[in-house]
Amino acid sequence: MPLVGRDVEQARVERLLADARDGRSGALGLRGAPGIGKSVLLDRAVAIAEGEGMQVVRVAGIESDYELAYGGLHQLLFPHLDRLDALPNPQATALRCAFGLAEGDDANRFLISAGTLSLLADLAEDSPLLLVADDLQWLDQGSVEALLFAARRFVADPIAVLLAVRDTAEPSVIAGVEVVDLSGLAAPEAARLLDDHAPALAERMRTRVLAESGGNPLAIIELGSARLAARDADESDPAEQVGPLPVTRRVQEAFRRQIVELPEPTQRALVVAAADTAAPLAAILHVVESLGGAAGDLAPAERDRLVRIDSRITFRHPLVRAAAYQDAPLHRRIEVHRAYAEALRADADADRRAWHLAAATTTPDEAVAAELEGVAERAWHRGGAMAVCAAYERAGRLSADRELKARRIARASQAAFDAGKADRAARLAAEALALTADTGVRADAIYTRGAVEYERTSPRADAELTLEVAALVRDTDPERAALTLYEAAHAARHGAAHDLLQRAADLMRGFTPPEHLAPVVAALLGWAELFAGRPEPAVGPMRELHTTARGGGLDLMHRITAGFGGLMIADEDRVLAGTEDMLAEVRATGALGWVPYTLNVLAVARLLRGEFADARACVAEGVSVSDELGNTTESLAHRSVEVWLHAVSGDEARCRALAEEVLPRARARHRVNAEIAVWGLGMLDLSARRFGDALDRLEHVSRGPASRDLLVRAVPDLVEAAVRGGMPDRAHGPLAAFRHWAEHVDRPVATGLVLRCRALLADEGEADALYAEALRLHEGHGGPYEHARTQLLYGEWLRRRRRRAEARGHLAAAGSAFERLGAPPSGERAPGALAAFGERGDEPQRSGPLTLLTPQELQVVRLAAAGHTNKEIAAQLFLSPRTVGHHLYKAYPKLGVTGRAELAHLVK
């Protein structure tokens, strides 16, 4: 029987299923009010899928289980846990810990998400798969995150994902998935549906039902049936009794009227069932009987189709459950929850027991609060941040002791932030601060406020708050002080808030950190010296940390500090190797929160070396993962780097459009990378021969708040713009500062850049030797881009002196290099110089083959060239093996190869 009025939506669902059967993944969300037809469409999809031989895995959100970490995921995957051994070991371990099947440290929620993806992909190897999730708004947050993580990453797997969510849910509940909004039925379809279900309804009643239902199918059916029942019983029209209510309330009221007509024991049994809809039938019947009822009490509700009874009790619609539970008096609900708590004595039921106790407790009770604290700790080990928050917050509310309440509320605040609930985290942190004067608790709460402000306001706001924490704990907890100062220094650096970095340095100088943290504290003090214009004392400890980090054994905090610091002192060649190792480690361990920061370091290092295709791959993944994590600041940081990359590729329209979109927010959120975007705009002007505009932008960068950070590397471009624009005097001041920096960082790439700048400004007698020495240094250091630029400038200088043979060699080599790197604006200058010389340049080479790949294809190709299998690549990139194979299949023709055996030489 076709669905009434849902032809378009049903066709879209059927297309999703057909695509999955053809090996094309897809995900679709259905959003709408209760009763609008979401579940009916899901049921129809399941029927079609099963008829076509597809596997179906299904889960439905249950309101009473919302606070149970990974309860929904467990419901979905439990029948298939025998496949865990086929997953990468870290992912399998994470899932076992999440489901309470193994003991371990706190479960990594990103590995849980990756394991969900891998398990579903493995399941789909048998036959095409339909995953259905209904009432997504009631699934616990960890389960929703895992399902959306997987759904967004399936590309070439025979998997269809179909999700349903209420229209009142937050948009983030279904973010990143195509959504179909279900509205009410059109008038003809609504009338047809009513006539099918209540054909004998009087015209007046029929008109009222159609008007009041708003086209909602469930409302049409239930209100129509209610009016028929009222007429048959010779009662007044129920609509007259309820008055004008929203459609959902009207339907729930219709269900309430059905329930109150049931025998009293049946109503009580329905309250028991509604209080824990995930409980097995035996548990529900045990509670019913403990309250003086019997199994037969549910028969009238089953007869009226309000519930379906098998191994569990399923309500016909969530609004039936809501009506049964919410209409019960408070004392009855408390009585039921206490009965559940008494019945749930097994260790496996400890969390459910604690929540029933909490629901039955209306005044502070330390025993119940302690049980909820246990729930929070177990959820923490399973990786369910939102479940941790809910349990700690409720434990705080039930705490009789003010200090215990403050501590629990502060922990709830941190968990809320970890779960991406910044507003809730800020509210709870403020509440904890108002409750206590305890230094440790206040430090926790202020630290969380700082983390919120990093995302909500700016890194500067975070730095100010974390400095407050450091001052609180410096004398009593040196390790925590060092960790907090690390956070403050990084936040201050991102915001180019050097005054705050100096405050952090003052605090660092005033205490002795633990031995294992001393290297990172010394390096951060080096940052403060560098930004104060004193590279002499800065470079040593910064370089020492980098050397130590390469030796292994240091934590991620040390290594990311070494990476950013290395970029500031022209160590990008060494930074690349160390940060690539770090990226592989954070991928393998599922430390996804570190991935955007690691990719930020890599993207900038590759940009400085001229490895633009790889830089674009880093940026693309950095944006994707940052958006996945809700890390707006890091997303903006990566997109600021993308502005520079568009500039060097010559895509002026995209460069300017992205800068216009990103810069206003990036300046507040990540000032250092915002300045990289401005640098890119200056490069765009320079390549277009708008020398005055270029010089203005580059002067802004070279005098701005990040000028002593890695943005010092913009000075050579400023010098070139000043000389080519006929304004060399404007180059002398910035070049003097650059030479001072280069002298102390003492790296060939920096020395070569100084020599190139001096050559641009030198007279004829000096320039030749300066260019030649700069070229010698850049041949082996700094990457192909700076080498090609030095060749180009030297070749142009030689051309102007009519030294044809020498000029031709340098210009041709530079032009070829720029083409290979995908930097056509620079590449066009070399043939132009030769043409002005009376010669034609060689036919331009096509861009290097790696520049033809998408960022994801390039990542996959590099890992395949290194000898990794599709399964290993999938584990590193959080993809499915089929998706990896799909990217390789797309890449081979672009590269002119037929298989992975040919990749190693090509990539090298």
PDB file of N, CA and C in Angstrom, residues 575-623:
ATOM      1  N   VAL A 575      61.313  20.055  10.949  1.00  0.00           N
ATOM      2  CA  VAL A 575      59.940  20.006  11.457  1.00  0.00           C
ATOM      3  C   VAL A 575      59.115  18.977  10.691  1.00  0.00           C
ATOM      4  N   LEU A 576      59.298  18.916   9.392  1.00  0.00           N
ATOM      5  CA  LEU A 576      58.494  18.004   8.572  1.00  0.00           C
ATOM      6  C   LEU A 576      58.613  16.568   9.051  1.00  0.00           C
ATOM      7  N   ALA A 577      59.846  16.096   9.216  1.00  0.00           N
ATOM      8  CA  ALA A 577      60.034  14.700   9.602  1.00  0.00           C
ATOM      9  C   ALA A 577      59.435  14.418  10.975  1.00  0.00           C
ATOM     10  N   GLY A 578      59.713  15.295  11.938  1.00  0.00           N
ATOM     11  CA  GLY A 578      59.199  15.073  13.284  1.00  0.00           C
ATOM     12  C   GLY A 578      57.690  15.141  13.355  1.00  0.00           C
ATOM     13  N   THR A 579      57.092  16.072  12.613  1.00  0.00           N
ATOM     14  CA  THR A 579      55.642  16.245  12.688  1.00  0.00           C
ATOM     15  C   THR A 579      54.921  15.154  11.904  1.00  0.00           C
ATOM     16  N   GLU A 580      55.525  14.655  10.834  1.00  0.00           N
ATOM     17  CA  GLU A 580      54.939  13.511  10.142  1.00  0.00           C
ATOM     18  C   GLU A 580      54.866  12.311  11.082  1.00  0.00           C
ATOM     19  N   ASP A 581      55.924  12.092  11.858  1.00  0.00           N
ATOM     20  CA  ASP A 581      55.894  11.003  12.844  1.00  0.00           C
ATOM     21  C   ASP A 581      54.792  11.230  13.873  1.00  0.00           C
ATOM     22  N   MET A 582      54.647  12.467  14.307  1.00  0.00           N
ATOM     23  CA  MET A 582      53.610  12.782  15.292  1.00  0.00           C
ATOM     24  C   MET A 582      52.222  12.546  14.707  1.00  0.00           C
ATOM     25  N   LEU A 583      52.031  12.933  13.451  1.00  0.00           N
ATOM     26  CA  LEU A 583      50.726  12.736  12.817  1.00  0.00           C
ATOM     27  C   LEU A 583      50.386  11.255  12.729  1.00  0.00           C
ATOM     28  N   ALA A 584      51.366  10.438  12.342  1.00  0.00           N
ATOM     29  CA  ALA A 584      51.121   8.997  12.278  1.00  0.00           C
ATOM     30  C   ALA A 584      50.735   8.457  13.652  1.00  0.00           C
ATOM     31  N   GLU A 585      51.369   8.965  14.699  1.00  0.00           N
ATOM     32  CA  GLU A 585      51.068   8.500  16.055  1.00  0.00           C
ATOM     33  C   GLU A 585      49.665   8.909  16.495  1.00  0.00           C
ATOM     34  N   VAL A 586      49.289  10.166  16.251  1.00  0.00           N
ATOM     35  CA  VAL A 586      47.970  10.597  16.714  1.00  0.00           C
ATOM     36  C   VAL A 586      46.875   9.905  15.912  1.00  0.00           C
ATOM     37  N   ARG A 587      47.147   9.590  14.650  1.00  0.00           N
ATOM     38  CA  ARG A 587      46.166   8.808  13.889  1.00  0.00           C
ATOM     39  C   ARG A 587      46.022   7.417  14.489  1.00  0.00           C
ATOM     40  N   ALA A 588      47.170   6.774  14.763  1.00  0.00           N
ATOM     41  CA  ALA A 588      47.137   5.395  15.246  1.00  0.00           C
ATOM     42  C   ALA A 588      46.473   5.283  16.604  1.00  0.00           C
ATOM     43  N   THR A 589      46.663   6.282  17.449  1.00  0.00           N
ATOM     44  CA  THR A 589      46.086   6.227  18.802  1.00  0.00           C
ATOM     45  C   THR A 589      44.699   6.844  18.865  1.00  0.00           C
ATOM     46  N   GLY A 590      44.224   7.397  17.752  1.00  0.00           N
ATOM     47  CA  GLY A 590      42.894   7.991  17.746  1.00  0.00           C
ATOM     48  C   GLY A 590      42.811   9.325  18.449  1.00  0.00           C
ATOM     49  N   ALA A 591      43.962   9.992  18.631  1.00  0.00           N
ATOM     50  CA  ALA A 591      43.970  11.297  19.303  1.00  0.00           C
ATOM     51  C   ALA A 591      43.561  12.371  18.296  1.00  0.00           C
ATOM     52  N   LEU A 592      42.318  12.281  17.834  1.00  0.00           N
ATOM     53  CA  LEU A 592      41.865  13.115  16.731  1.00  0.00           C
ATOM     54  C   LEU A 592      41.904  14.601  17.082  1.00  0.00           C
ATOM     55  N   GLY A 593      41.766  14.922  18.363  1.00  0.00           N
ATOM     56  CA  GLY A 593      41.804  16.322  18.768  1.00  0.00           C
ATOM     57  C   GLY A 593      43.137  16.988  18.454  1.00  0.00           C
ATOM     58  N   TRP A 594      44.215  16.198  18.367  1.00  0.00           N
ATOM     59  CA  TRP A 594      45.527  16.743  18.043  1.00  0.00           C
ATOM     60  C   TRP A 594      45.742  16.882  16.543  1.00  0.00           C
ATOM     61  N   VAL A 595      44.927  16.214  15.743  1.00  0.00           N
ATOM     62  CA  VAL A 595      45.168  16.185  14.294  1.00  0.00           C
ATOM     63  C   VAL A 595      45.157  17.585  13.669  1.00  0.00           C
ATOM     64  N   PRO A 596      44.170  18.468  13.960  1.00  0.00           N
ATOM     65  CA  PRO A 596      44.195  19.786  13.317  1.00  0.00           C
ATOM     66  C   PRO A 596      45.454  20.591  13.636  1.00  0.00           C
ATOM     67  N   TYR A 597      45.938  20.509  14.888  1.00  0.00           N
ATOM     68  CA  TYR A 597      47.137  21.259  15.262  1.00  0.00           C
ATOM     69  C   TYR A 597      48.374  20.701  14.550  1.00  0.00           C
ATOM     70  N   THR A 598      48.451  19.376  14.492  1.00  0.00           N
ATOM     71  CA  THR A 598      49.575  18.745  13.805  1.00  0.00           C
ATOM     72  C   THR A 598      49.555  19.085  12.322  1.00  0.00           C
ATOM     73  N   LEU A 599      48.380  19.035  11.722  1.00  0.00           N
ATOM     74  CA  LEU A 599      48.266  19.378  10.302  1.00  0.00           C
ATOM     75  C   LEU A 599      48.551  20.854  10.050  1.00  0.00           C
ATOM     76  N   ASN A 600      48.250  21.713  11.016  1.00  0.00           N
ATOM     77  CA  ASN A 600      48.562  23.136  10.888  1.00  0.00           C
ATOM     78  C   ASN A 600      50.071  23.322  10.748  1.00  0.00           C
ATOM     79  N   VAL A 601      50.833  22.664  11.636  1.00  0.00           N
ATOM     80  CA  VAL A 601      52.289  22.733  11.551  1.00  0.00           C
ATOM     81  C   VAL A 601      52.767  22.215  10.193  1.00  0.00           C
ATOM     82  N   LEU A 602      52.246  21.055   9.786  1.00  0.00           N
ATOM     83  CA  LEU A 602      52.667  20.464   8.515  1.00  0.00           C
ATOM     84  C   LEU A 602      52.308  21.340   7.328  1.00  0.00           C
ATOM     85  N   ALA A 603      51.097  21.905   7.338  1.00  0.00           N
ATOM     86  CA  ALA A 603      50.663  22.739   6.209  1.00  0.00           C
ATOM     87  C   ALA A 603      51.585  23.933   6.035  1.00  0.00           C
ATOM     88  N   VAL A 604      51.930  24.597   7.143  1.00  0.00           N
ATOM     89  CA  VAL A 604      52.793  25.774   7.044  1.00  0.00           C
ATOM     90  C   VAL A 604      54.211  25.366   6.646  1.00  0.00           C
ATOM     91  N   ALA A 605      54.702  24.254   7.207  1.00  0.00           N
ATOM     92  CA  ALA A 605      56.045  23.792   6.831  1.00  0.00           C
ATOM     93  C   ALA A 605      56.107  23.473   5.348  1.00  0.00           C
ATOM     94  N   ARG A 606      55.084  22.818   4.823  1.00  0.00           N
ATOM     95  CA  ARG A 606      55.076  22.483   3.393  1.00  0.00           C
ATOM     96  C   ARG A 606      54.885  23.737   2.550  1.00  0.00           C
ATOM     97  N   LEU A 607      54.117  24.681   3.029  1.00  0.00           N
ATOM     98  CA  LEU A 607      53.978  25.962   2.328  1.00  0.00           C
ATOM     99  C   LEU A 607      55.347  26.642   2.225  1.00  0.00           C
ATOM    100  N   LEU A 608      56.076  26.706   3.320  1.00  0.00           N
ATOM    101  CA  LEU A 608      57.376  27.375   3.308  1.00  0.00           C
ATOM    102  C   LEU A 608      58.368  26.664   2.393  1.00  0.00           C
ATOM    103  N   ARG A 609      58.238  25.359   2.283  1.00  0.00           N
ATOM    104  CA  ARG A 609      59.140  24.602   1.415  1.00  0.00           C
ATOM    105  C   ARG A 609      58.669  24.563  -0.040  1.00  0.00           C
ATOM    106  N   GLY A 610      57.472  25.039  -0.307  1.00  0.00           N
ATOM    107  CA  GLY A 610      56.966  25.024  -1.675  1.00  0.00           C
ATOM    108  C   GLY A 610      56.315  23.722  -2.081  1.00  0.00           C
ATOM    109  N   GLU A 611      55.965  22.881  -1.117  1.00  0.00           N
ATOM    110  CA  GLU A 611      55.289  21.612  -1.418  1.00  0.00           C
ATOM    111  C   GLU A 611      53.785  21.857  -1.346  1.00  0.00           C
ATOM    112  N   PHE A 612      53.294  22.541  -2.373  1.00  0.00           N
ATOM    113  CA  PHE A 612      51.945  23.112  -2.284  1.00  0.00           C
ATOM    114  C   PHE A 612      50.844  22.064  -2.351  1.00  0.00           C
ATOM    115  N   ALA A 613      51.021  21.028  -3.160  1.00  0.00           N
ATOM    116  CA  ALA A 613      49.988  19.993  -3.229  1.00  0.00           C
ATOM    117  C   ALA A 613      49.824  19.319  -1.878  1.00  0.00           C
ATOM    118  N   ASP A 614      50.927  19.013  -1.221  1.00  0.00           N
ATOM    119  CA  ASP A 614      50.845  18.392   0.102  1.00  0.00           C
ATOM    120  C   ASP A 614      50.291  19.363   1.134  1.00  0.00           C
ATOM    121  N   ALA A 615      50.636  20.640   1.007  1.00  0.00           N
ATOM    122  CA  ALA A 615      50.069  21.634   1.921  1.00  0.00           C
ATOM    123  C   ALA A 615      48.558  21.695   1.776  1.00  0.00           C
ATOM    124  N   ARG A 616      48.085  21.629   0.530  1.00  0.00           N
ATOM    125  CA  ARG A 616      46.624  21.653   0.304  1.00  0.00           C
ATOM    126  C   ARG A 616      45.960  20.429   0.924  1.00  0.00           C
ATOM    127  N   ALA A 617      46.618  19.278   0.834  1.00  0.00           N
ATOM    128  CA  ALA A 617      46.060  18.072   1.447  1.00  0.00           C
ATOM    129  C   ALA A 617      45.961  18.232   2.959  1.00  0.00           C
ATOM    130  N   CYS A 618      47.000  18.815   3.556  1.00  0.00           N
ATOM    131  CA  CYS A 618      46.964  19.062   5.015  1.00  0.00           C
ATOM    132  C   CYS A 618      45.827  20.008   5.377  1.00  0.00           C
ATOM    133  N   VAL A 619      45.667  21.064   4.584  1.00  0.00           N
ATOM    134  CA  VAL A 619      44.626  22.055   4.867  1.00  0.00           C
ATOM    135  C   VAL A 619      43.240  21.433   4.730  1.00  0.00           C
ATOM    136  N   ALA A 620      43.042  20.657   3.669  1.00  0.00           N
ATOM    137  CA  ALA A 620      41.717  20.058   3.449  1.00  0.00           C
ATOM    138  C   ALA A 620      41.330  19.144   4.603  1.00  0.00           C
ATOM    139  N   GLU A 621      42.264  18.309   5.040  1.00  0.00           N
ATOM    140  CA  GLU A 621      41.957  17.427   6.162  1.00  0.00           C
ATOM    141  C   GLU A 621      41.825  18.225   7.454  1.00  0.00           C
ATOM    142  N   GLY A 622      42.669  19.247   7.602  1.00  0.00           N
ATOM    143  CA  GLY A 622      42.591  20.071   8.811  1.00  0.00           C
ATOM    144  C   GLY A 622      41.246  20.742   8.961  1.00  0.00           C
ATOM    145  N   VAL A 623      40.717  21.279   7.851  1.00  0.00           N
ATOM    146  CA  VAL A 623      39.387  21.901   7.885  1.00  0.00           C
ATOM    147  C   VAL A 623      38.330  20.859   8.205  1.00  0.00           C
TER     148      VAL A 623
END
